[in-house]
């Protein structure tokens, strides 16, 4: 998705406020991925095997600093050789509130865009 179409500012997690994620490879296997940036609407993550196609719906486990890990659904919007951009779908009110809290903390600490 181009920056012009993006509604939300994307912020990079920081070492003192990490964001961890894993993606379901299949029913039994999960792969840890590096969260490159995230916003209220989605995230980008690095994945060595970027076989995920745009339009694919994927289940992520996402853990933001200070919050428990939770399952979130995303739809892949774009991919490059090693990075995948995805949009959150059907995010619960609790998850959205937790994400806003985390992004606010990143902004307060001067996170890079």
Short mmCIF file of N, CA and C in Angstrom, two decimals:
data_model
loop_
_atom_site.label_atom_id
_atom_site.label_comp_id
_atom_site.label_asym_id
_atom_site.label_seq_id
_atom_site.Cartn_x
_atom_site.Cartn_y
_atom_site.Cartn_z
N UNK A 1 0.86 -1.18 0.00
CA UNK A 1 0.00 0.00 0.00
C UNK A 1 0.90 1.23 0.00
N UNK A 2 0.61 2.18 -0.83
CA UNK A 2 1.43 3.38 -0.90
C UNK A 2 1.23 4.25 0.32
N UNK A 3 2.23 5.07 0.61
CA UNK A 3 2.15 5.97 1.76
C UNK A 3 0.98 6.95 1.61
N UNK A 4 0.64 7.31 0.36
CA UNK A 4 -0.44 8.26 0.14
C UNK A 4 -1.79 7.66 0.57
N UNK A 5 -1.95 6.35 0.45
CA UNK A 5 -3.22 5.71 0.80
C UNK A 5 -3.29 5.33 2.27
N UNK A 6 -2.17 5.33 2.94
CA UNK A 6 -2.11 4.92 4.33
C UNK A 6 -2.74 5.99 5.21
N UNK A 7 -3.63 5.59 6.11
CA UNK A 7 -4.31 6.55 6.98
C UNK A 7 -3.57 6.77 8.28
N UNK A 8 -2.84 5.77 8.75
CA UNK A 8 -2.23 5.82 10.07
C UNK A 8 -0.71 5.91 9.97
N UNK A 9 -0.12 6.66 10.88
CA UNK A 9 1.33 6.76 10.95
C UNK A 9 1.88 5.44 11.48
N UNK A 10 2.92 4.94 10.82
CA UNK A 10 3.55 3.70 11.27
C UNK A 10 4.77 4.04 12.11
N UNK A 11 4.91 3.34 13.23
CA UNK A 11 6.02 3.57 14.15
C UNK A 11 6.84 2.30 14.30
N UNK A 12 8.14 2.48 14.48
CA UNK A 12 9.03 1.34 14.71
C UNK A 12 9.07 1.00 16.19
N UNK A 13 8.93 -0.27 16.54
CA UNK A 13 9.11 -0.66 17.94
C UNK A 13 10.52 -0.31 18.40
N UNK A 14 10.68 -0.08 19.68
CA UNK A 14 12.00 0.26 20.21
C UNK A 14 12.46 -0.86 21.15
N UNK A 15 13.76 -0.93 21.42
CA UNK A 15 14.25 -1.98 22.32
C UNK A 15 13.60 -1.94 23.70
N UNK A 16 13.28 -0.74 24.19
CA UNK A 16 12.65 -0.65 25.52
C UNK A 16 11.13 -0.85 25.46
N UNK A 17 10.54 -0.81 24.27
CA UNK A 17 9.11 -1.11 24.07
C UNK A 17 8.98 -2.08 22.89
N UNK A 18 9.36 -3.33 23.10
CA UNK A 18 9.36 -4.27 21.98
C UNK A 18 7.96 -4.72 21.57
N UNK A 19 7.88 -5.16 20.33
CA UNK A 19 6.67 -5.81 19.81
C UNK A 19 7.14 -7.13 19.20
N UNK A 20 6.56 -8.22 19.66
CA UNK A 20 6.92 -9.53 19.15
C UNK A 20 5.73 -10.13 18.42
N UNK A 21 6.02 -10.91 17.39
CA UNK A 21 4.94 -11.55 16.64
C UNK A 21 5.39 -12.89 16.11
N UNK A 22 4.42 -13.75 15.88
CA UNK A 22 4.68 -15.02 15.20
C UNK A 22 3.50 -15.27 14.27
N UNK A 23 3.80 -15.95 13.18
CA UNK A 23 2.79 -16.23 12.17
C UNK A 23 2.60 -17.74 12.07
N UNK A 24 1.38 -18.17 11.85
CA UNK A 24 1.09 -19.59 11.69
C UNK A 24 1.58 -20.05 10.32
N UNK A 25 2.52 -20.99 10.33
CA UNK A 25 3.00 -21.57 9.08
C UNK A 25 2.02 -22.65 8.63
N UNK A 26 1.56 -23.44 9.59
CA UNK A 26 0.50 -24.41 9.36
C UNK A 26 -0.21 -24.63 10.69
N UNK A 27 -1.03 -25.65 10.79
CA UNK A 27 -1.83 -25.86 12.00
C UNK A 27 -0.98 -26.11 13.25
N UNK A 28 0.23 -26.61 13.09
CA UNK A 28 1.06 -26.97 14.24
C UNK A 28 2.31 -26.12 14.41
N UNK A 29 2.71 -25.39 13.39
CA UNK A 29 3.99 -24.68 13.41
C UNK A 29 3.78 -23.18 13.33
N UNK A 30 4.51 -22.45 14.20
CA UNK A 30 4.51 -20.98 14.18
C UNK A 30 5.93 -20.53 13.90
N UNK A 31 6.07 -19.41 13.20
CA UNK A 31 7.38 -18.83 12.90
C UNK A 31 7.45 -17.43 13.51
N UNK A 32 8.48 -17.19 14.32
CA UNK A 32 8.68 -15.84 14.87
C UNK A 32 9.07 -14.92 13.73
N UNK A 33 8.51 -13.72 13.73
CA UNK A 33 8.83 -12.72 12.72
C UNK A 33 9.20 -11.41 13.42
N UNK A 34 10.00 -10.60 12.76
CA UNK A 34 10.40 -9.30 13.32
C UNK A 34 9.38 -8.24 12.91
N UNK A 35 8.81 -7.56 13.89
CA UNK A 35 7.89 -6.45 13.59
C UNK A 35 8.74 -5.26 13.15
N UNK A 36 8.57 -4.83 11.91
CA UNK A 36 9.34 -3.72 11.35
C UNK A 36 8.72 -2.39 11.77
N UNK A 37 7.41 -2.29 11.64
CA UNK A 37 6.67 -1.11 12.09
C UNK A 37 5.22 -1.49 12.28
N UNK A 38 4.49 -0.62 12.98
CA UNK A 38 3.06 -0.87 13.14
C UNK A 38 2.31 0.42 13.36
N UNK A 39 1.01 0.35 13.13
CA UNK A 39 0.12 1.49 13.27
C UNK A 39 -1.21 0.97 13.82
N UNK A 40 -2.16 1.87 13.99
CA UNK A 40 -3.48 1.46 14.45
C UNK A 40 -4.17 0.57 13.41
N UNK A 41 -3.75 0.66 12.17
CA UNK A 41 -4.41 -0.09 11.11
C UNK A 41 -3.71 -1.35 10.64
N UNK A 42 -2.43 -1.51 10.99
CA UNK A 42 -1.72 -2.69 10.50
C UNK A 42 -0.27 -2.70 10.92
N UNK A 43 0.49 -3.58 10.28
CA UNK A 43 1.91 -3.69 10.60
C UNK A 43 2.67 -4.24 9.41
N UNK A 44 3.98 -4.08 9.48
CA UNK A 44 4.88 -4.72 8.52
C UNK A 44 5.79 -5.61 9.33
N UNK A 45 6.08 -6.79 8.78
CA UNK A 45 6.99 -7.69 9.47
C UNK A 45 7.93 -8.34 8.47
N UNK A 46 9.14 -8.63 8.95
CA UNK A 46 10.15 -9.27 8.13
C UNK A 46 9.96 -10.77 8.21
N UNK A 47 10.03 -11.40 7.08
CA UNK A 47 9.89 -12.85 7.02
C UNK A 47 10.79 -13.36 5.92
N UNK A 48 11.71 -14.26 6.27
CA UNK A 48 12.66 -14.79 5.30
C UNK A 48 11.98 -15.41 4.09
N UNK A 49 10.91 -16.13 4.33
CA UNK A 49 10.14 -16.74 3.25
C UNK A 49 8.88 -15.90 3.07
N UNK A 50 8.92 -14.99 2.12
CA UNK A 50 7.76 -14.10 1.94
C UNK A 50 6.78 -14.70 0.94
N UNK A 51 6.39 -15.93 1.18
CA UNK A 51 5.46 -16.62 0.28
C UNK A 51 4.02 -16.18 0.48
N UNK A 52 3.76 -15.36 1.47
CA UNK A 52 2.39 -14.88 1.70
C UNK A 52 1.98 -13.95 0.56
N UNK A 53 0.86 -14.23 -0.03
CA UNK A 53 0.39 -13.45 -1.17
C UNK A 53 -0.58 -12.35 -0.72
N UNK A 54 -0.58 -11.20 -1.40
CA UNK A 54 -1.57 -10.17 -1.10
C UNK A 54 -2.98 -10.76 -1.17
N UNK A 55 -3.79 -10.39 -0.17
CA UNK A 55 -5.14 -10.91 -0.07
C UNK A 55 -5.27 -12.08 0.89
N UNK A 56 -4.14 -12.70 1.25
CA UNK A 56 -4.19 -13.83 2.17
C UNK A 56 -4.54 -13.36 3.58
N UNK A 57 -5.41 -14.09 4.24
CA UNK A 57 -5.75 -13.80 5.64
C UNK A 57 -4.87 -14.70 6.49
N UNK A 58 -4.21 -14.09 7.50
CA UNK A 58 -3.23 -14.80 8.31
C UNK A 58 -3.52 -14.53 9.78
N UNK A 59 -3.28 -15.53 10.62
CA UNK A 59 -3.42 -15.36 12.06
C UNK A 59 -2.04 -15.10 12.65
N UNK A 60 -1.92 -13.98 13.36
CA UNK A 60 -0.67 -13.62 14.04
C UNK A 60 -0.87 -13.72 15.53
N UNK A 61 0.19 -14.05 16.24
CA UNK A 61 0.23 -13.89 17.69
C UNK A 61 1.07 -12.64 17.89
N UNK A 62 0.52 -11.65 18.57
CA UNK A 62 1.18 -10.36 18.75
C UNK A 62 1.29 -10.05 20.23
N UNK A 63 2.50 -9.69 20.66
CA UNK A 63 2.74 -9.31 22.06
C UNK A 63 3.39 -7.94 22.06
N UNK A 64 2.68 -6.97 22.60
CA UNK A 64 3.20 -5.61 22.72
C UNK A 64 3.73 -5.42 24.14
N UNK A 65 4.76 -4.60 24.30
CA UNK A 65 5.37 -4.37 25.61
C UNK A 65 4.30 -4.07 26.65
N UNK A 66 4.36 -4.77 27.77
CA UNK A 66 3.43 -4.51 28.86
C UNK A 66 2.06 -5.14 28.70
N UNK A 67 1.88 -5.97 27.69
CA UNK A 67 0.57 -6.58 27.46
C UNK A 67 0.76 -8.06 27.13
N UNK A 68 -0.24 -8.87 27.43
CA UNK A 68 -0.14 -10.29 27.11
C UNK A 68 -0.23 -10.53 25.60
N UNK A 69 0.31 -11.65 25.19
CA UNK A 69 0.23 -12.04 23.78
C UNK A 69 -1.23 -12.31 23.43
N UNK A 70 -1.62 -11.90 22.22
CA UNK A 70 -2.99 -12.16 21.77
C UNK A 70 -2.98 -12.52 20.29
N UNK A 71 -4.02 -13.21 19.89
CA UNK A 71 -4.18 -13.61 18.50
C UNK A 71 -4.90 -12.50 17.75
N UNK A 72 -4.37 -12.12 16.60
CA UNK A 72 -5.01 -11.10 15.76
C UNK A 72 -5.01 -11.59 14.31
N UNK A 73 -6.05 -11.24 13.59
CA UNK A 73 -6.14 -11.58 12.18
C UNK A 73 -5.68 -10.39 11.34
N UNK A 74 -4.94 -10.70 10.28
CA UNK A 74 -4.50 -9.67 9.35
C UNK A 74 -4.73 -10.15 7.92
N UNK A 75 -4.83 -9.20 7.01
CA UNK A 75 -4.87 -9.50 5.58
C UNK A 75 -3.62 -8.90 4.96
N UNK A 76 -2.90 -9.71 4.21
CA UNK A 76 -1.68 -9.25 3.54
C UNK A 76 -2.08 -8.25 2.46
N UNK A 77 -1.47 -7.06 2.49
CA UNK A 77 -1.76 -6.02 1.49
C UNK A 77 -0.65 -5.88 0.47
N UNK A 78 0.59 -6.14 0.88
CA UNK A 78 1.72 -6.06 -0.04
C UNK A 78 2.85 -6.93 0.51
N UNK A 79 3.80 -7.22 -0.35
CA UNK A 79 5.00 -7.92 0.10
C UNK A 79 6.16 -7.55 -0.80
N UNK A 80 7.33 -7.60 -0.22
CA UNK A 80 8.57 -7.44 -0.98
C UNK A 80 9.35 -8.72 -0.76
N UNK A 81 10.63 -8.71 -1.09
CA UNK A 81 11.40 -9.95 -0.96
C UNK A 81 11.35 -10.53 0.44
N UNK A 82 11.49 -9.68 1.46
CA UNK A 82 11.53 -10.21 2.82
C UNK A 82 10.61 -9.50 3.80
N UNK A 83 9.76 -8.63 3.31
CA UNK A 83 8.87 -7.89 4.20
C UNK A 83 7.43 -8.04 3.73
N UNK A 84 6.53 -8.14 4.70
CA UNK A 84 5.10 -8.28 4.42
C UNK A 84 4.37 -7.14 5.10
N UNK A 85 3.48 -6.46 4.39
CA UNK A 85 2.62 -5.43 4.97
C UNK A 85 1.22 -5.98 5.11
N UNK A 86 0.63 -5.82 6.30
CA UNK A 86 -0.68 -6.41 6.55
C UNK A 86 -1.58 -5.45 7.30
N UNK A 87 -2.87 -5.59 7.07
CA UNK A 87 -3.90 -4.76 7.71
C UNK A 87 -4.64 -5.60 8.74
N UNK A 88 -4.85 -5.03 9.94
CA UNK A 88 -5.63 -5.73 10.95
C UNK A 88 -7.07 -5.84 10.48
N UNK A 89 -7.70 -6.98 10.76
CA UNK A 89 -9.13 -7.17 10.47
C UNK A 89 -9.81 -7.71 11.72
N UNK A 90 -11.02 -7.27 11.93
CA UNK A 90 -11.83 -7.74 13.06
C UNK A 90 -11.08 -7.63 14.39
N UNK A 91 -10.37 -6.53 14.58
CA UNK A 91 -9.63 -6.30 15.82
C UNK A 91 -10.63 -6.03 16.94
N UNK A 92 -10.51 -6.75 18.04
CA UNK A 92 -11.43 -6.55 19.16
C UNK A 92 -11.21 -5.17 19.77
N UNK A 93 -12.20 -4.68 20.50
CA UNK A 93 -12.07 -3.38 21.17
C UNK A 93 -10.89 -3.38 22.13
N UNK A 94 -10.72 -4.48 22.88
CA UNK A 94 -9.60 -4.58 23.82
C UNK A 94 -8.26 -4.53 23.09
N UNK A 95 -8.15 -5.26 21.99
CA UNK A 95 -6.91 -5.27 21.23
C UNK A 95 -6.62 -3.90 20.63
N UNK A 96 -7.64 -3.23 20.12
CA UNK A 96 -7.46 -1.89 19.55
C UNK A 96 -7.02 -0.90 20.62
N UNK A 97 -7.61 -1.00 21.80
CA UNK A 97 -7.23 -0.12 22.91
C UNK A 97 -5.78 -0.38 23.34
N UNK A 98 -5.41 -1.64 23.42
CA UNK A 98 -4.05 -2.01 23.78
C UNK A 98 -3.06 -1.48 22.74
N UNK A 99 -3.41 -1.58 21.47
CA UNK A 99 -2.56 -1.09 20.40
C UNK A 99 -2.41 0.42 20.48
N UNK A 100 -3.50 1.15 20.72
CA UNK A 100 -3.42 2.61 20.85
C UNK A 100 -2.54 3.01 22.04
N UNK A 101 -2.67 2.28 23.15
CA UNK A 101 -1.83 2.56 24.33
C UNK A 101 -0.35 2.38 23.98
N UNK A 102 -0.04 1.28 23.31
CA UNK A 102 1.34 0.98 22.92
C UNK A 102 1.88 2.05 21.97
N UNK A 103 1.11 2.41 20.96
CA UNK A 103 1.56 3.43 20.00
C UNK A 103 1.75 4.78 20.70
N UNK A 104 0.87 5.12 21.63
CA UNK A 104 1.02 6.36 22.40
C UNK A 104 2.32 6.37 23.19
N UNK A 105 2.66 5.23 23.80
CA UNK A 105 3.92 5.13 24.54
C UNK A 105 5.11 5.29 23.61
N UNK A 106 5.04 4.68 22.44
CA UNK A 106 6.13 4.84 21.47
C UNK A 106 6.31 6.31 21.10
N UNK A 107 5.20 7.00 20.82
CA UNK A 107 5.27 8.42 20.46
C UNK A 107 5.85 9.25 21.59
N UNK A 108 5.43 8.98 22.82
CA UNK A 108 5.95 9.73 23.97
C UNK A 108 7.45 9.56 24.12
N UNK A 109 7.95 8.41 23.72
CA UNK A 109 9.38 8.13 23.84
C UNK A 109 10.16 8.48 22.57
N UNK A 110 9.49 9.13 21.64
CA UNK A 110 10.17 9.62 20.44
C UNK A 110 10.47 8.56 19.40
N UNK A 111 9.57 7.60 19.24
CA UNK A 111 9.77 6.53 18.25
C UNK A 111 9.91 7.12 16.85
N UNK A 112 10.71 6.43 16.04
CA UNK A 112 10.89 6.89 14.66
C UNK A 112 9.76 6.38 13.78
N UNK A 113 9.48 7.16 12.76
CA UNK A 113 8.39 6.85 11.83
C UNK A 113 8.96 6.12 10.64
#
